């Protein structure tokens, strides 16, 4: 599907306006027509257009004067001039005033359509370059351990397909980064990557955000607004926290996924969209379905390839390289000299439980750097910053992995005792799935069945 444009056509001849607008609409574009420069100037002030096509010779204010007025008022929409009385001096003047192109009438429909397509592609490239400059270094996925290696292998595998992906994981585990990686490694990488956090948009506004609205369709709708699906044409839309989407909106999203069409609020026709959908949530969608809070038919539409991201406590081997990366980012951001972490400071950060995951680690690293009195952060500085309920003293000696395992064993045993060896409650307190607690206990040599039996014997006096 080709790119679609919202056009403003300016010409004093009614037949020209009618023929051009019809030709563009047949190709799926939206066309607004004005028969004078004054009307066009008002339209450009109140509405966003992708391209303005204007005749030069018109009664009253001509096209070149319109172009000058548009630039003077800060309108950045590209303008292409047309004239049946074209000459070199006119074309040069139009170019100096900021016209993107100058076409001699009569202009063939094929030439106009090609011009519109080229303008749209140019604008998209400019927007993408701007986004790339802004996000340079901010969206890199940092890892070095076996756990994330398996995740990234799955990302590479699914990225090459059109399969819908459901990214699962706790808050702060990097779900949007993974969604972006899927997009950038896919055949759609040249298209846009558009995001929407379903939990952050009020219920009454989410339909407009997703599908857009026409001017005057509701109170406050002063201009036409393109929804996220239209913005993501030929690219990827990432719906974060889809588990928080209102039920009424879920039904409308389901229709879009089934039909591949969207209709703006206040619109009179459905529009085809070619978009890949990736969703994410920190919630248990299957449980929400059973509770009647998430539509089962929508669940089956989005839960095609589930990808579960591990919390930071399950990928501790990545913490040193994450710290190093965050230090570099903060130093560049603030123009600071390099700061290092002592080995014991890194060890202390590795054994912390990180309930806020990678996002929390990033914040802690920046806080530590602000508190550093020299170019080094030691264990005492880390202890002063981490929550006081956490014992950051690492007991014993030996390799780091053995110390970490020893610490995990102590934490699990203490939590089991606190919960009277109730497995479900212990898993919940540690933020683990019940099955994962069993697996972790087995890895650490903890016999859960024996411990539960000992506890029962103590209670019964056996």
XYZ file of C-alpha atoms in Angstrom:
462
model
C 0.000 0.000 0.000
C 1.393 3.426 -0.967
C 1.704 6.311 1.448
C -1.405 8.437 1.955
C -1.394 12.233 2.102
C -3.597 15.054 3.344
C -3.397 17.663 0.565
C -4.383 21.313 0.144
C -5.021 22.322 -3.478
C -5.192 26.023 -4.377
C -6.428 27.185 -7.800
C -8.936 29.746 -9.045
C -10.297 27.393 -11.732
C -13.162 25.188 -10.461
C -12.571 22.513 -13.111
C -8.918 22.176 -12.106
C -9.845 21.826 -8.425
C -12.473 19.196 -9.212
C -10.257 17.092 -11.481
C -7.206 17.204 -9.214
C -9.124 16.437 -6.021
C -10.893 13.523 -7.708
C -7.615 12.087 -9.029
C -6.000 12.249 -5.599
C -9.015 10.785 -3.809
C -9.106 7.845 -6.208
C -5.567 7.060 -5.012
C -6.655 7.162 -1.372
C -5.370 10.660 -0.567
C -7.416 13.311 1.241
C -7.834 16.602 -0.625
C -9.040 20.019 0.594
C -9.616 22.631 -2.118
C -9.477 26.460 -1.995
C -10.188 28.866 -4.858
C -8.141 31.763 -3.454
C -4.892 32.432 -1.615
C -6.756 34.034 1.301
C -8.857 30.914 1.915
C -5.787 28.700 1.588
C -3.904 30.733 4.175
C -6.759 30.278 6.679
C -6.963 26.548 5.957
C -3.210 26.107 6.467
C -3.407 27.912 9.828
C -6.148 25.667 11.183
C -5.192 22.258 9.814
C -2.089 20.168 9.186
C -1.367 19.173 5.599
C 1.318 16.943 4.141
C 1.611 19.019 0.963
C 0.212 22.242 -0.518
C -0.240 22.403 -4.317
C -0.811 25.968 -5.496
C -1.338 27.716 -8.786
C 0.791 30.841 -9.256
C -1.427 33.158 -11.316
C -4.682 33.870 -9.450
C -6.913 36.969 -9.042
C -6.036 39.094 -6.028
C -3.160 37.562 -4.102
C -1.118 35.235 -6.321
C 0.556 31.935 -5.415
C 3.978 33.445 -4.777
C 2.479 35.904 -2.278
C 0.671 32.980 -0.627
C 3.978 31.123 -0.377
C 5.657 34.140 1.253
C 2.772 34.514 3.739
C 2.894 30.812 4.639
C 6.606 31.009 5.403
C 6.165 34.264 7.359
C 3.563 32.623 9.589
C 5.766 29.629 10.310
C 3.887 27.061 8.222
C 6.412 24.285 7.487
C 4.239 22.261 5.088
C 6.046 21.643 1.766
C 4.655 23.723 -1.112
C 4.736 22.803 -4.804
C 3.885 25.601 -7.252
C 2.114 25.127 -10.621
C 1.685 27.543 -13.501
C 0.607 27.582 -17.125
C 2.638 30.751 -17.656
C 5.888 29.434 -16.276
C 9.252 31.035 -16.992
C 12.716 30.790 -15.456
C 12.435 33.963 -13.364
C 9.163 32.769 -11.781
C 10.631 29.364 -10.954
C 13.741 30.928 -9.405
C 11.657 33.303 -7.295
C 9.425 30.465 -6.099
C 12.455 28.400 -5.130
C 13.996 31.313 -3.223
C 10.729 31.782 -1.334
C 10.916 28.150 -0.221
C 8.913 26.157 -2.794
C 9.889 22.505 -2.893
C 9.212 22.160 -6.627
C 7.803 24.105 -9.605
C 5.620 22.305 -12.170
C 4.514 23.610 -15.571
C 0.842 23.193 -16.499
C -0.723 21.110 -17.806
C 0.613 18.557 -15.321
C -0.164 14.886 -15.878
C -1.859 12.940 -13.105
C 1.068 10.509 -13.030
C 3.511 13.386 -12.513
C 1.441 14.840 -9.656
C 1.055 11.489 -7.915
C 4.786 10.858 -8.194
C 5.496 14.327 -6.765
C 3.215 13.662 -3.786
C 4.827 10.276 -3.147
C 8.330 11.772 -3.264
C 7.357 14.541 -0.836
C 5.896 12.033 1.614
C 8.984 9.857 1.481
C 11.233 12.887 1.988
C 9.226 14.010 5.043
C 9.340 10.511 6.491
C 13.105 10.298 6.031
C 13.556 13.686 7.709
C 11.380 12.596 10.649
C 13.238 9.299 10.988
C 16.631 11.028 10.875
C 15.478 13.392 13.609
C 14.278 10.477 15.724
C 17.528 8.592 15.169
C 19.563 11.584 16.311
C 17.423 11.906 19.434
C 17.546 8.265 20.381
C 21.202 7.620 19.506
C 22.507 5.293 22.213
C 19.270 5.385 24.211
C 17.624 2.248 22.807
C 20.484 -0.215 22.694
C 19.826 -3.572 24.366
C 22.714 -4.350 26.718
C 23.480 -7.955 27.638
C 26.275 -10.500 27.822
C 24.855 -13.548 29.617
C 23.183 -16.763 28.512
C 19.690 -15.709 29.644
C 19.430 -12.737 27.299
C 21.256 -14.586 24.538
C 18.288 -16.950 24.281
C 15.846 -14.017 24.269
C 17.703 -12.218 21.485
C 17.790 -15.411 19.408
C 13.993 -15.508 19.638
C 13.840 -11.823 18.688
C 15.877 -12.489 15.544
C 13.687 -15.448 14.640
C 10.329 -13.718 15.017
C 11.479 -10.362 13.596
C 11.810 -11.837 10.108
C 8.114 -12.780 10.065
C 4.807 -10.894 10.222
C 3.783 -12.810 13.369
C 2.145 -10.799 16.150
C 4.283 -10.747 19.272
C 3.150 -10.409 22.892
C 6.023 -9.288 25.123
C 5.583 -10.237 28.779
C 7.606 -9.100 31.761
C 7.736 -6.977 34.864
C 7.830 -3.195 34.688
C 11.301 -1.950 33.788
C 12.533 -5.102 32.035
C 12.838 -3.383 28.642
C 9.697 -4.461 26.787
C 9.702 -1.407 24.504
C 13.374 -1.953 23.678
C 12.601 -5.505 22.586
C 9.616 -4.323 20.532
C 11.843 -1.753 18.829
C 14.478 -4.428 18.160
C 11.844 -6.643 16.522
C 10.858 -3.736 14.272
C 14.407 -2.732 13.370
C 15.371 -6.325 12.479
C 12.236 -6.864 10.387
C 11.460 -6.191 6.701
C 9.463 -3.182 7.974
C 12.546 -1.470 9.420
C 12.291 1.365 6.871
C 8.775 2.152 8.091
C 7.787 4.004 11.265
C 7.785 2.555 14.788
C 4.808 4.057 16.631
C 4.100 3.485 20.328
C 1.082 3.893 22.590
C 0.944 3.151 26.311
C -2.638 1.968 26.834
C -2.417 2.584 30.588
C -1.342 6.208 30.160
C -4.199 7.394 27.926
C -7.619 8.221 29.456
C -10.358 5.822 28.362
C -12.298 8.586 26.599
C -9.268 9.535 24.441
C -7.770 6.176 23.513
C -9.996 5.645 20.452
C -8.925 8.985 19.007
C -5.283 8.193 19.745
C -5.484 4.846 17.968
C -7.797 5.603 15.050
C -7.757 9.417 14.760
C -10.655 11.840 14.330
C -12.086 14.298 11.827
C -12.316 18.021 12.447
C -15.456 18.856 14.457
C -16.238 15.218 15.300
C -16.439 16.094 18.999
C -15.959 19.090 21.284
C -12.325 20.162 21.095
C -11.619 18.456 17.761
C -10.373 21.637 16.074
C -8.351 19.793 13.420
C -8.155 16.407 11.760
C -5.959 14.034 13.775
C -4.267 10.942 12.344
C -4.363 7.973 14.719
C -1.447 5.749 15.646
C -2.478 3.071 13.147
C -2.370 5.514 10.232
C 0.920 6.939 11.489
C 2.362 3.402 11.572
C 1.462 2.644 7.941
C 3.932 0.085 6.504
C 5.673 -0.053 9.873
C 5.016 -1.339 13.392
C 2.658 -0.201 16.131
C 3.630 -1.097 19.703
C 0.742 -1.223 22.180
C 2.288 -1.220 25.640
C 0.304 -2.358 28.702
C -2.482 -3.768 26.543
C -3.839 -5.532 29.622
C -5.045 -2.121 30.843
C -7.053 -1.340 27.705
C -10.786 -0.760 28.434
C -13.083 -3.605 27.334
C -15.050 -1.360 24.952
C -11.834 -0.377 23.200
C -10.711 -4.014 23.035
C -13.708 -4.804 20.816
C -12.784 -2.000 18.384
C -9.131 -3.060 18.318
C -10.212 -6.636 17.567
C -12.097 -5.437 14.491
C -9.016 -3.613 13.215
C -6.878 -6.727 13.674
C -9.461 -8.880 11.897
C -10.329 -6.535 9.018
C -7.118 -4.524 8.612
C -9.164 -1.310 8.475
C -9.566 1.763 10.678
C -12.167 4.501 10.671
C -11.536 7.910 12.202
C -14.054 9.222 14.723
C -16.510 11.263 12.685
C -15.269 9.681 9.464
C -17.534 8.264 6.755
C -15.333 5.498 5.413
C -12.947 2.801 6.548
C -9.299 2.949 5.457
C -7.022 -0.007 4.855
C -3.872 -0.098 6.993
C -0.780 -2.219 6.553
C 0.693 -2.391 10.061
C 2.431 -5.009 12.175
C 1.144 -5.147 15.745
C 3.372 -5.876 18.751
C 1.880 -5.712 22.247
C 3.254 -5.902 25.774
C 2.010 -6.175 29.340
C 3.266 -6.823 32.857
C -0.047 -8.472 33.705
C -1.187 -12.101 33.314
C -3.468 -11.936 30.271
C -4.758 -15.484 30.727
C -5.876 -14.630 34.262
C -7.521 -11.434 33.000
C -9.453 -13.479 30.429
C -10.758 -15.780 33.173
C -11.773 -12.734 35.228
C -13.652 -11.260 32.260
C -11.342 -8.238 32.084
C -9.754 -9.124 28.752
C -11.551 -10.451 25.680
C -10.707 -14.043 24.859
C -10.977 -13.450 21.103
C -8.547 -10.513 21.338
C -6.218 -12.618 23.491
C -5.972 -15.210 20.713
C -5.285 -12.449 18.180
C -2.354 -10.880 20.044
C -0.956 -13.862 21.980
C 0.516 -15.577 18.914
C 4.194 -15.516 19.884
C 4.651 -14.780 23.611
C 8.110 -13.548 24.549
C 8.817 -13.416 28.292
C 11.582 -11.072 29.460
C 13.465 -12.082 32.605
C 13.630 -9.696 35.572
C 17.068 -8.275 36.337
C 17.489 -10.592 39.360
C 17.478 -13.514 36.920
C 20.175 -12.031 34.697
C 22.647 -10.746 37.268
C 25.537 -11.594 34.951
C 24.500 -8.598 32.820
C 24.688 -6.070 35.679
C 28.410 -5.172 35.304
C 28.062 -4.320 31.609
C 24.800 -2.462 32.270
C 26.541 -0.362 34.928
C 29.358 0.442 32.542
C 26.932 1.475 29.805
C 24.842 3.675 32.113
C 27.980 5.367 33.453
C 29.033 6.241 29.899
C 25.565 7.586 29.071
C 25.381 9.766 32.186
C 28.900 11.108 31.630
C 28.094 12.079 28.031
C 24.742 13.573 29.034
C 26.290 15.767 31.737
C 29.754 16.256 30.224
C 31.345 14.574 33.263
C 34.699 12.876 33.563
C 34.634 9.037 33.652
C 33.673 7.439 36.988
C 34.490 3.848 37.954
C 32.863 1.363 40.343
C 35.049 -0.738 42.625
C 34.645 -4.551 42.328
C 32.946 -4.723 45.754
C 30.527 -1.960 44.752
C 29.574 -3.962 41.661
C 29.186 -7.131 43.775
C 26.815 -5.314 46.129
C 24.714 -4.147 43.198
C 24.620 -7.667 41.794
C 23.069 -9.197 44.913
C 20.336 -6.573 45.300
C 16.876 -7.866 44.263
C 16.086 -4.974 41.837
C 12.283 -4.860 42.058
C 12.350 -2.004 39.521
C 14.612 -4.004 37.180
C 16.875 -2.325 34.593
C 15.077 1.003 34.938
C 15.812 1.062 38.671
C 19.461 0.145 38.066
C 19.798 3.063 35.636
C 18.391 5.478 38.236
C 20.586 4.099 41.030
C 23.725 4.405 38.893
C 22.962 8.056 38.144
C 22.242 8.750 41.824
C 25.532 7.133 42.848
C 27.432 9.218 40.318
C 25.893 12.389 41.717
C 26.999 11.408 45.227
C 30.541 10.425 44.249
C 33.104 12.765 45.794
C 35.907 11.367 43.667
C 36.114 9.497 40.376
C 35.339 6.199 42.066
C 32.243 4.686 43.699
C 32.934 2.251 46.520
C 30.925 -0.236 48.578
C 30.033 2.269 51.293
C 28.525 4.665 48.776
C 26.410 1.846 47.352
C 25.233 0.821 50.826
C 24.191 4.392 51.519
C 22.018 4.536 48.399
C 20.373 1.109 48.270
C 17.202 0.609 50.376
C 18.139 0.016 54.003
C 16.067 -3.150 54.200
C 18.579 -4.867 51.945
C 21.732 -6.354 53.429
C 24.372 -5.593 50.813
C 27.160 -7.322 52.753
C 28.245 -10.362 50.752
C 29.316 -13.156 53.052
C 31.986 -15.746 52.340
C 34.712 -15.875 49.753
C 35.290 -17.462 46.381
C 34.099 -16.731 42.854
C 31.351 -14.151 42.369
C 28.837 -16.721 41.070
C 29.220 -18.820 44.241
C 28.727 -15.761 46.462
C 25.601 -14.742 44.515
C 24.180 -18.260 44.780
C 24.884 -18.270 48.496
C 23.073 -14.972 48.907
C 20.073 -16.226 46.873
C 19.919 -19.374 49.011
C 19.853 -17.304 52.222
C 17.123 -15.014 50.855
C 14.902 -17.927 49.761
C 15.350 -19.814 53.050
C 14.550 -16.675 55.062
C 11.436 -15.979 52.985
C 10.283 -19.606 53.294
C 10.575 -19.399 57.047
C 8.776 -16.042 57.146
C 5.870 -17.576 55.172
C 5.843 -20.809 57.239
C 7.100 -22.728 54.188
C 3.990 -21.911 52.156
C 5.329 -22.179 48.590
C 2.762 -19.983 46.840
C 3.082 -17.145 49.356
C 6.882 -17.374 49.261
C 6.946 -17.223 45.456
C 4.628 -14.212 45.519
C 6.803 -12.409 48.095
C 9.887 -12.982 45.940
C 8.114 -11.928 42.740
C 8.540 -15.375 41.189
C 6.229 -17.844 39.517
C 5.630 -20.930 41.696
C 7.267 -23.177 39.088
C 10.306 -20.906 38.939
C 10.734 -21.041 42.722
C 10.856 -24.833 42.540
C 13.427 -24.660 39.756
C 15.561 -22.073 41.582
C 15.433 -24.063 44.822
C 16.573 -27.185 42.992
C 19.494 -25.283 41.447
C 20.540 -24.036 44.904
C 20.207 -27.430 46.578
C 17.145 -26.502 48.659
C 14.816 -29.477 49.270
C 11.429 -27.752 49.504
C 9.529 -30.955 50.219
C 11.821 -31.888 53.097
C 11.610 -28.384 54.572
C 7.821 -28.413 54.434
C 7.737 -31.796 56.109
C 10.103 -30.621 58.869
C 7.889 -27.583 59.453
C 4.792 -29.782 59.656
C 6.504 -32.133 62.109
C 7.456 -29.200 64.328
C 3.839 -28.015 64.396
C 2.448 -31.474 65.213
C 5.288 -32.391 67.531
C 6.248 -35.309 65.283
